[in-house]
Amino acid sequence: MDIKTISSIPFSDQKPGTSGLRKTVKQFQVENYLENFVQSIFNSLEDFQNKTLVVGGDGRFYNREATQIIIKMAAANGFGRILVGRGGLLSTPAVSCIIRKQQAFGGIVLSASHNPGGPEGDFGIKYNIGNGGPAPESITNSIFAISQTINEYRIADVEDIDLDSLQTFNIGGTTIEVIDPVSDYADLMESIFDFDALRALFNNGVFKMKFDAMHAITGPYADEIFINRLGAPKDSIMNCVPLPDFGKGHPDPNLTYAHELVNIMMQDHGPDFGAASDGDGDRNMVLGSNFFVTPSDSLAVMAANATLVPGYAEGINGIARSMPTSQAADRVAEKLGLECYETPTGWKFFGNLLDADKITVCGEESFGTGSNHVREKDGLWAVLFWLNLIAVKNDSVENILVNHWRTYGRNYYSRHDYEEIPLQSGQAIIKRLTNYIDSNFLVGKTYHGNTIKITDNFSYQDPIDKSTSLQQGVRIIFEDDSRLVFRLSGTGTKGATLRIYLERFEPDGNNQHLDAQQALADLIDTAQDIADIKGITGRVTPTVIT
Ligand code: G16
């Protein structure tokens, strides 16, 4: 094998965010930009020579080109075996599943998740470690540090390999196997859920489902699992062909961007169950007929009912949620006598807790839920979990939620996003709030009838490796324990996205039927006033409400 060593100069903007490096496609197409980052990943690793690397992505524009570059660089850097999904495709949870099953050294995921694709859209790259999960901050910090001084990268001087058929190739001493992207993952799902009960559900003559793959990666997985293995009618799934530009859609499964599915579900006599997943297949949205399940509630319902699913029949060890996620799961944990961990935003913070068996299920308000079966959040897993609950309980999504609230109380919850505001405006809002915290200015003040009890900026110490993460979100907590959380997104690529998380607990069964925006109206006004969003950004309404 001829190896070329190419001189390069560092790019100052290669700091991984909440989930890897996400930039515009155009940025990734700049000469040496991707190569520098990939070499920085390899330079941050030790003892990987002759070991296995898993590579795959969500099929967005530039996926194929990037896959070829990474294969050639991995071979030149001495990996012994590269497993790549056919077509360069692998969902994020499938990468995690394959790393674990094959005991690979690690994996590279190519995705910008829920961000739009196409030549004008976004691209991303993330390194996953041997447990199958995203690299922790110690590694991402080291990758960034290396990227700031890198001056060359290594790449095999060979032709592109054929990614479209299941074959094995050799580049020097490296074996490259093009693998079926779906089968290992589908087998894992079959080992967790009661596929007989699900087959019966789909064939009971009454139940109807609509799953929207949003022209992203889960299409082939949904086809294999729902149609081939579970015998669901073909019209149960939609938009299942992955496209490089996601059919010009925005593959973010929420009430705004999954509007096609939402319109189908929010009509009379629509399907009983609806769900969607995102660009790389790790997020999920769950809907009942005319009914939206918040991701926070979804986590709480899963935790409360886990023993109904064969894979969790023995019970769960504990629960974790990201800090801005509603505290609905905490109430379940308390009742079950389990620990509930509160982590910063980012799936990587669950890895240590899962590895140490401290928790079995975990989730985030950002449409992510998962368990110890892999080390990523998992969209189709969540959909199958809900289907399994519906099959066992023989009840509607809405009834399952209403009964859950009667037992545990309801955490009214919403997130308001102000997308693509100027970076300076986003920073000014956080600065303003941080100053308030530092001077204790807000404590004791009353806004729209709510008096502020505590203000702080969330910090976290990992209970396993004791690493600390500071300034993970501004919290404003009121006398009745309602709360507002403010933070800037770590996944956007244009300007800043301000996220405001709003939460209020309602124990009374007679008051649990309100629309969340109505129930939280005074907190919404309070957030506007305290942060002066209108004054600083000129915006009066969020871009996305979930
Ligand atoms: C990523 C992370 C999640 C995080 C989400 C939103 O999800 O893996 O842990 O909650 O981003 O992060 P932020 O609020 O910083 O934008 P994904 O699906 O984009 O990989």
XYZ file of C-alpha atoms and ligand atoms in Angstrom:
566
model
C 0.000 0.000 0.000
C 1.294 3.461 -0.916
C 0.739 5.892 1.914
C 0.779 9.590 1.197
C 1.653 12.032 3.954
C -0.020 15.340 3.150
C 1.037 18.640 4.745
C -1.752 20.659 6.233
C -2.399 23.624 8.510
C -4.827 23.672 11.475
C -8.401 25.006 11.393
C -9.273 26.973 14.517
C -12.948 25.902 14.597
C -12.704 22.133 15.110
C -13.952 21.991 18.692
C -16.568 19.223 18.989
C -19.927 20.428 20.342
C -22.678 18.566 22.190
C -22.280 15.685 19.765
C -19.155 15.726 17.624
C -18.096 18.264 15.002
C -21.036 19.730 13.072
C -20.510 22.271 10.323
C -21.952 23.174 6.956
C -21.234 20.782 4.094
C -19.353 23.630 2.437
C -17.019 23.878 5.436
C -16.342 20.131 5.345
C -15.575 20.400 1.627
C -12.753 22.874 2.264
C -9.463 21.192 1.340
C -8.076 19.097 4.250
C -10.865 20.093 6.676
C -12.284 16.585 7.148
C -8.858 14.967 6.853
C -7.384 17.158 9.598
C -10.173 16.236 11.996
C -9.969 12.505 11.203
C -6.191 12.521 11.701
C -6.726 14.394 14.989
C -9.077 11.616 16.106
C -6.515 8.928 15.222
C -3.662 10.878 16.847
C -5.692 11.076 20.077
C -5.995 7.252 20.256
C -3.498 4.696 21.515
C -3.008 1.014 20.699
C -5.581 0.841 17.913
C -3.195 -0.700 15.371
C -4.575 -3.915 13.839
C -7.891 -3.431 15.648
C -11.404 -2.887 14.262
C -13.047 0.411 13.338
C -16.758 0.703 12.424
C -17.661 3.414 9.890
C -21.056 4.571 8.665
C -23.348 7.532 8.365
C -26.894 8.692 7.802
C -26.623 8.967 4.008
C -26.711 12.720 3.843
C -24.904 14.673 1.128
C -21.093 14.113 1.374
C -21.558 10.815 3.285
C -20.056 8.724 0.490
C -17.071 10.976 -0.177
C -16.287 11.227 3.535
C -16.604 7.451 3.973
C -14.018 6.809 1.247
C -11.589 9.323 2.800
C -11.981 7.815 6.271
C -11.448 4.249 5.041
C -8.225 5.256 3.264
C -6.989 7.213 6.284
C -7.878 4.422 8.734
C -5.942 1.947 6.577
C -2.953 4.312 6.352
C -2.994 4.773 10.127
C -2.887 1.049 10.787
C -6.367 -0.184 11.683
C -6.517 -3.932 10.984
C -10.172 -4.194 10.022
C -12.784 -1.681 8.947
C -16.479 -2.550 9.015
C -18.477 -0.193 6.827
C -22.229 -0.244 6.238
C -23.334 -0.939 2.667
C -23.623 2.369 0.800
C -21.693 3.955 3.677
C -24.939 3.758 5.666
C -25.375 2.957 9.349
C -27.764 4.507 11.833
C -26.119 5.901 14.962
C -27.614 3.215 17.250
C -26.565 0.551 14.713
C -22.956 1.796 14.891
C -23.143 1.433 18.650
C -24.674 -2.043 18.355
C -21.984 -3.228 15.908
C -19.060 -1.783 17.900
C -20.296 -3.739 20.930
C -21.135 -6.948 19.105
C -17.841 -7.025 17.209
C -15.813 -5.742 20.158
C -14.405 -3.079 17.879
C -11.894 -0.532 19.068
C -14.266 2.274 18.130
C -16.321 3.811 15.373
C -16.827 6.920 13.305
C -20.365 8.201 12.769
C -21.024 10.586 9.891
C -24.085 12.655 10.615
C -25.377 16.065 11.539
C -28.312 14.284 13.143
C -31.514 16.318 12.816
C -29.906 19.217 10.917
C -30.941 19.630 7.260
C -28.815 17.978 4.559
C -28.003 18.522 0.894
C -25.153 20.621 -0.554
C -26.416 23.705 1.310
C -27.077 21.776 4.533
C -24.962 20.405 7.347
C -22.544 17.530 7.857
C -20.925 16.087 10.953
C -18.475 13.563 12.315
C -18.273 11.932 15.722
C -15.935 9.384 17.280
C -17.413 6.563 19.406
C -15.319 4.542 21.854
C -15.198 0.792 22.469
C -18.305 0.738 24.684
C -20.229 1.913 21.589
C -20.935 5.386 22.943
C -19.827 8.906 22.050
C -16.313 9.776 23.192
C -16.305 11.510 26.582
C -15.126 15.100 26.968
C -11.589 14.013 27.920
C -11.210 12.535 24.412
C -13.072 15.270 22.517
C -10.927 17.892 24.277
C -7.806 16.025 23.278
C -9.003 15.735 19.646
C -9.551 19.483 19.607
C -6.135 20.198 21.130
C -4.455 18.015 18.495
C -6.451 19.670 15.702
C -4.947 23.004 16.720
C -1.370 21.961 16.001
C -1.773 19.299 13.321
C 0.510 19.720 10.322
C 0.000 16.536 8.274
C -2.253 13.532 7.736
C -1.800 10.048 6.319
C -3.947 8.541 3.581
C -3.660 5.392 1.462
C -3.130 6.158 -2.211
C -5.734 3.730 -3.600
C -8.895 3.803 -5.721
C -12.287 4.218 -4.042
C -13.760 0.911 -2.900
C -17.163 -0.351 -4.051
C -19.441 0.379 -1.118
C -22.579 -1.023 -2.683
C -22.171 -4.772 -2.423
C -21.398 -6.981 0.550
C -17.734 -7.764 -0.132
C -14.363 -7.829 1.573
C -11.387 -5.827 0.269
C -7.805 -5.391 1.355
C -5.799 -2.192 1.447
C -2.305 -3.305 2.440
C -2.697 -5.111 5.764
C -6.203 -3.699 6.405
C -9.334 -5.713 5.664
C -12.431 -3.753 4.717
C -15.773 -5.516 5.062
C -18.889 -3.958 3.586
C -21.631 -5.194 5.920
C -25.414 -5.300 5.931
C -26.337 -2.160 7.911
C -29.595 -3.554 9.287
C -29.401 -7.203 10.355
C -27.344 -6.997 13.589
C -29.495 -4.145 14.819
C -32.776 -5.855 13.885
C -31.608 -9.021 15.698
C -30.865 -6.972 18.801
C -34.387 -5.488 18.730
C -35.847 -8.952 18.355
C -33.937 -10.066 21.461
C -35.400 -7.225 23.573
C -39.051 -6.950 22.533
C -41.927 -9.419 22.318
C -42.099 -9.746 18.540
C -44.952 -12.313 18.779
C -47.103 -9.811 20.665
C -46.193 -7.080 18.170
C -47.044 -9.324 15.210
C -50.434 -10.006 16.813
C -50.975 -6.277 17.409
C -50.322 -5.404 13.769
C -52.661 -8.152 12.640
C -55.591 -7.672 15.038
C -57.617 -5.924 12.334
C -57.974 -2.713 14.368
C -54.577 -1.251 15.270
C -52.986 1.190 12.849
C -49.521 2.737 12.966
C -47.752 5.392 10.903
C -43.977 5.591 11.167
C -42.215 8.452 9.372
C -38.540 7.873 8.550
C -38.362 11.446 7.142
C -36.286 10.210 4.163
C -33.451 9.538 6.582
C -31.505 6.524 7.793
C -34.212 4.545 9.609
C -36.102 3.770 6.386
C -34.330 0.449 5.651
C -34.428 -0.493 9.345
C -38.169 0.224 9.587
C -38.794 -1.790 6.437
C -36.948 -4.827 7.798
C -38.355 -4.645 11.329
C -41.971 -3.513 10.835
C -42.786 -4.978 7.425
C -40.547 -8.049 7.056
C -40.224 -9.238 10.641
C -43.480 -7.974 12.217
C -45.824 -8.262 9.238
C -47.183 -4.706 9.511
C -49.118 -3.437 6.478
C -46.879 -1.661 3.974
C -48.641 1.671 4.487
C -47.571 1.647 8.155
C -44.303 3.299 7.151
C -43.656 6.421 5.090
C -40.710 8.369 3.598
C -38.505 5.302 3.982
C -35.991 5.872 1.180
C -32.933 7.687 2.583
C -32.099 10.721 0.415
C -28.960 12.918 0.532
C -31.121 16.014 1.132
C -33.864 14.211 3.119
C -36.321 15.119 0.350
C -35.592 18.784 1.152
C -37.069 18.211 4.597
C -35.638 18.921 8.023
C -35.225 15.459 9.600
C -36.029 16.555 13.132
C -38.889 14.559 14.640
C -40.827 17.255 16.451
C -44.203 18.945 16.061
C -42.815 21.603 13.724
C -40.625 19.643 11.322
C -42.490 16.318 11.248
C -45.620 18.166 10.104
C -46.580 15.559 7.504
C -46.914 12.900 10.206
C -48.447 15.359 12.678
C -51.189 16.225 10.162
C -51.982 12.527 9.718
C -52.126 11.909 13.472
C -54.055 15.047 14.445
C -57.167 14.199 12.433
C -60.282 12.292 13.409
C -60.037 8.550 12.784
C -56.294 8.763 12.163
C -53.883 5.967 13.121
C -53.674 4.816 16.762
C -49.947 5.293 16.993
C -47.523 7.548 15.166
C -43.780 7.932 15.402
C -40.872 9.533 13.600
C -37.111 9.440 13.867
C -34.357 11.800 12.800
C -31.526 11.981 10.283
C -29.303 9.392 11.965
C -32.005 7.377 13.724
C -31.265 8.099 17.348
C -34.159 10.473 18.086
C -37.843 9.627 18.254
C -41.190 11.352 18.522
C -44.191 9.404 19.799
C -47.780 10.386 19.031
C -51.152 8.886 19.821
C -54.307 9.684 17.914
C -54.618 13.469 18.379
C -52.065 13.280 21.155
C -48.407 14.291 21.605
C -46.140 12.563 24.125
C -43.353 14.798 25.396
C -39.975 13.046 25.351
C -39.709 13.624 29.105
C -43.019 11.876 29.720
C -41.999 9.115 27.339
C -38.936 8.368 29.482
C -41.049 8.327 32.653
C -43.639 5.969 31.132
C -40.915 3.626 29.887
C -39.226 3.524 33.274
C -42.510 2.938 35.100
C -43.530 0.084 32.779
C -40.184 -1.443 31.856
C -40.943 -4.826 33.382
C -43.681 -5.323 30.766
C -40.984 -5.573 28.096
C -39.122 -8.927 27.975
C -35.677 -7.302 27.819
C -36.314 -5.499 31.123
C -38.557 -8.079 32.827
C -36.161 -8.376 35.759
C -36.510 -4.651 36.481
C -34.247 -1.656 35.970
C -31.220 -0.547 37.998
C -31.746 3.192 37.861
C -32.716 6.073 35.606
C -30.850 9.095 34.247
C -32.055 12.227 32.498
C -30.311 15.353 31.266
C -30.764 18.368 33.525
C -33.207 20.280 31.266
C -35.389 17.164 30.851
C -38.529 17.296 33.009
C -38.487 15.693 36.421
C -41.274 13.234 35.538
C -38.740 10.377 35.579
C -37.572 11.378 39.075
C -41.086 10.689 40.411
C -41.027 7.216 38.911
C -37.577 6.545 40.337
C -38.716 7.659 43.771
C -41.702 5.326 43.704
C -39.603 2.401 42.505
C -36.918 3.119 45.102
C -34.305 3.779 42.393
C -31.640 6.396 41.919
C -32.337 9.088 39.290
C -29.187 10.795 37.962
C -29.217 14.306 36.505
C -26.533 14.841 33.842
C -25.612 17.692 31.489
C -27.114 17.752 27.994
C -25.333 15.224 25.769
C -25.698 11.466 25.476
C -21.995 11.017 26.232
C -22.727 11.730 29.903
C -24.830 8.557 30.239
C -22.022 6.226 29.111
C -20.231 5.843 32.435
C -23.505 5.320 34.341
C -24.581 2.623 31.877
C -21.179 0.906 31.912
C -21.221 0.851 35.712
C -24.777 -0.608 35.749
C -26.000 2.363 37.759
C -28.812 2.915 35.279
C -30.770 0.890 32.748
C -32.848 3.556 30.987
C -32.058 7.173 30.234
C -33.423 10.004 28.190
C -33.436 13.608 27.179
C -36.040 16.207 26.360
C -34.441 16.503 22.899
C -36.434 13.489 21.669
C -33.931 10.904 22.863
C -34.497 7.776 24.906
C -32.409 4.665 25.265
C -31.150 1.920 27.511
C -28.175 -0.266 28.286
C -28.718 -2.269 25.053
C -26.396 0.185 23.237
C -24.611 3.397 24.208
C -26.531 5.806 21.979
C -30.082 6.988 22.139
C -32.212 4.856 19.900
C -35.237 5.994 17.894
C -36.600 2.660 16.671
C -35.967 1.055 20.051
C -38.236 3.710 21.602
C -40.924 3.086 18.990
C -40.795 -0.677 19.624
C -40.905 -0.041 23.381
C -44.146 1.912 23.006
C -45.612 -0.700 20.682
C -44.749 -3.392 23.217
C -46.504 -1.399 25.973
C -49.571 -0.847 23.790
C -49.695 -4.566 22.977
C -49.443 -5.636 26.636
C -51.732 -2.967 28.081
C -54.168 -3.124 25.176
C -54.755 0.574 25.634
C -54.345 3.840 23.721
C -51.317 6.132 23.974
C -53.490 8.854 25.502
C -54.934 6.548 28.178
C -51.472 5.255 29.068
C -50.339 8.853 29.650
C -53.457 10.006 31.513
C -53.223 7.016 33.846
C -49.522 7.690 34.350
C -50.241 11.311 35.365
C -52.977 10.182 37.785
C -50.444 7.945 39.519
C -47.371 10.168 39.468
C -48.715 13.668 38.795
C -48.040 15.609 35.594
C -44.953 17.666 34.870
C -46.220 20.245 32.406
C -43.262 20.836 30.146
C -42.244 22.676 27.023
C -39.111 23.832 25.225
C -38.980 27.086 23.260
C -36.176 27.456 20.716
C -35.049 30.721 19.184
C -33.031 29.439 16.251
C -30.352 31.261 14.283
C -30.175 34.395 16.408
C -26.873 36.289 16.103
C -24.163 34.632 18.209
C -23.555 37.891 20.126
C -27.254 38.085 21.062
C -27.243 34.529 22.384
C -24.105 35.196 24.387
C -25.554 38.493 25.676
C -28.620 36.711 27.044
C -26.549 34.092 28.855
C -24.218 36.816 30.170
C -27.170 38.809 31.481
C -28.549 35.734 33.272
C -25.131 34.749 34.619
C -24.688 38.249 36.055
C -28.060 37.909 37.761
C -26.949 34.617 39.291
C -23.587 35.968 40.415
C -25.196 38.961 42.133
C -28.143 36.953 43.488
C -30.329 39.664 41.961
C -33.322 37.496 41.112
C -33.815 35.585 44.349
C -36.955 36.762 46.176
C -38.268 38.701 43.142
C -41.760 37.929 41.843
C -42.648 37.725 38.147
C -46.201 37.057 36.951
C -47.120 35.702 40.382
C -44.057 33.419 40.724
C -41.391 34.128 43.328
C -37.840 32.993 42.606
C -36.271 30.680 45.174
C -32.898 29.630 43.712
C -30.767 30.580 40.700
C -27.638 28.738 39.583
C -25.597 27.502 36.649
C -25.691 23.697 36.552
C -22.440 21.838 37.079
C -21.907 18.094 37.111
C -19.423 15.732 38.597
C -19.439 12.318 36.971
C -20.032 9.823 39.801
C -17.761 7.255 38.161
C -14.672 9.050 36.813
C -15.166 12.217 38.932
C -14.641 14.517 35.925
C -16.481 17.826 36.192
C -18.439 19.838 33.643
C -19.230 23.459 34.516
C -21.783 25.992 33.232
C -24.187 23.495 31.735
C -27.308 25.676 31.879
C -28.818 28.568 33.824
C -31.544 27.439 36.225
C -34.212 29.644 37.768
C -36.256 27.752 40.324
C -39.435 29.186 41.854
C -41.032 28.729 45.296
C -43.363 25.990 43.974
C -40.375 24.207 42.318
C -41.462 25.245 38.837
C -38.369 26.065 36.817
C -36.901 27.793 33.824
C -33.668 26.611 32.233
C -31.730 28.607 29.642
C -28.851 27.365 27.525
C -27.342 27.773 24.078
C -27.497 24.749 21.800
C -24.233 22.940 21.132
C -25.406 21.402 17.858
C -26.430 24.322 15.638
C -24.209 25.564 12.832
C -25.599 29.054 12.181
C -25.443 31.847 14.758
C -26.807 30.698 18.108
C -29.908 28.790 19.152
C -31.328 29.805 22.517
C -33.225 27.024 24.262
C -35.644 27.804 27.077
C -37.032 24.849 29.020
C -40.181 25.395 31.088
C -41.602 23.068 33.711
C -44.332 23.021 36.366
C -45.587 20.069 38.404
C -49.333 19.468 38.729
C -50.324 16.772 41.228
C -54.105 17.256 40.929
C -55.766 14.847 38.508
C -58.483 17.435 37.760
C -55.935 19.936 36.434
C -53.834 17.694 34.245
C -55.750 18.089 30.980
C -54.558 21.566 29.967
C -52.542 22.370 26.891
C -48.922 22.761 28.049
C -48.568 26.279 26.571
C -51.651 27.351 28.517
C -50.472 25.721 31.747
C -47.060 27.373 31.406
C -48.197 30.797 30.101
C -46.984 32.743 33.147
C -43.573 31.036 33.036
C -43.296 31.793 29.307
C -43.903 35.501 30.029
C -41.452 35.368 32.933
C -38.716 33.938 30.701
C -39.257 36.729 28.142
C -39.021 39.381 30.864
C -36.014 38.050 32.764
C -33.930 37.328 29.669
C -35.198 40.373 27.714
C -35.383 38.246 24.605
C -37.339 40.864 22.667
C -34.950 43.668 23.613
C -31.839 41.672 22.780
C -32.970 39.675 19.748
C -36.043 41.516 18.504
C -37.883 38.198 18.555
C -41.196 37.770 20.344
C -41.999 34.200 19.397
C -39.838 31.090 19.301
C -39.010 29.343 16.020
C -39.852 25.918 17.402
C -42.059 24.939 20.329
C -42.033 21.374 21.558
C -27.420 15.726 20.425
C -26.953 15.073 21.691
C -28.041 15.100 22.717
C -28.532 16.517 22.928
C -28.973 17.102 21.604
C -29.336 18.568 21.710
O -28.414 14.965 19.850
O -26.555 13.749 21.475
O -27.534 14.569 23.890
O -29.597 16.533 23.828
O -27.908 17.021 20.685
O -28.211 19.280 22.093
P -28.204 20.847 22.065
O -29.347 21.259 22.966
O -26.871 21.228 22.593
O -28.470 21.287 20.644
P -28.351 14.589 18.309
O -29.598 13.816 18.047
O -28.305 15.918 17.603
O -27.091 13.819 18.145
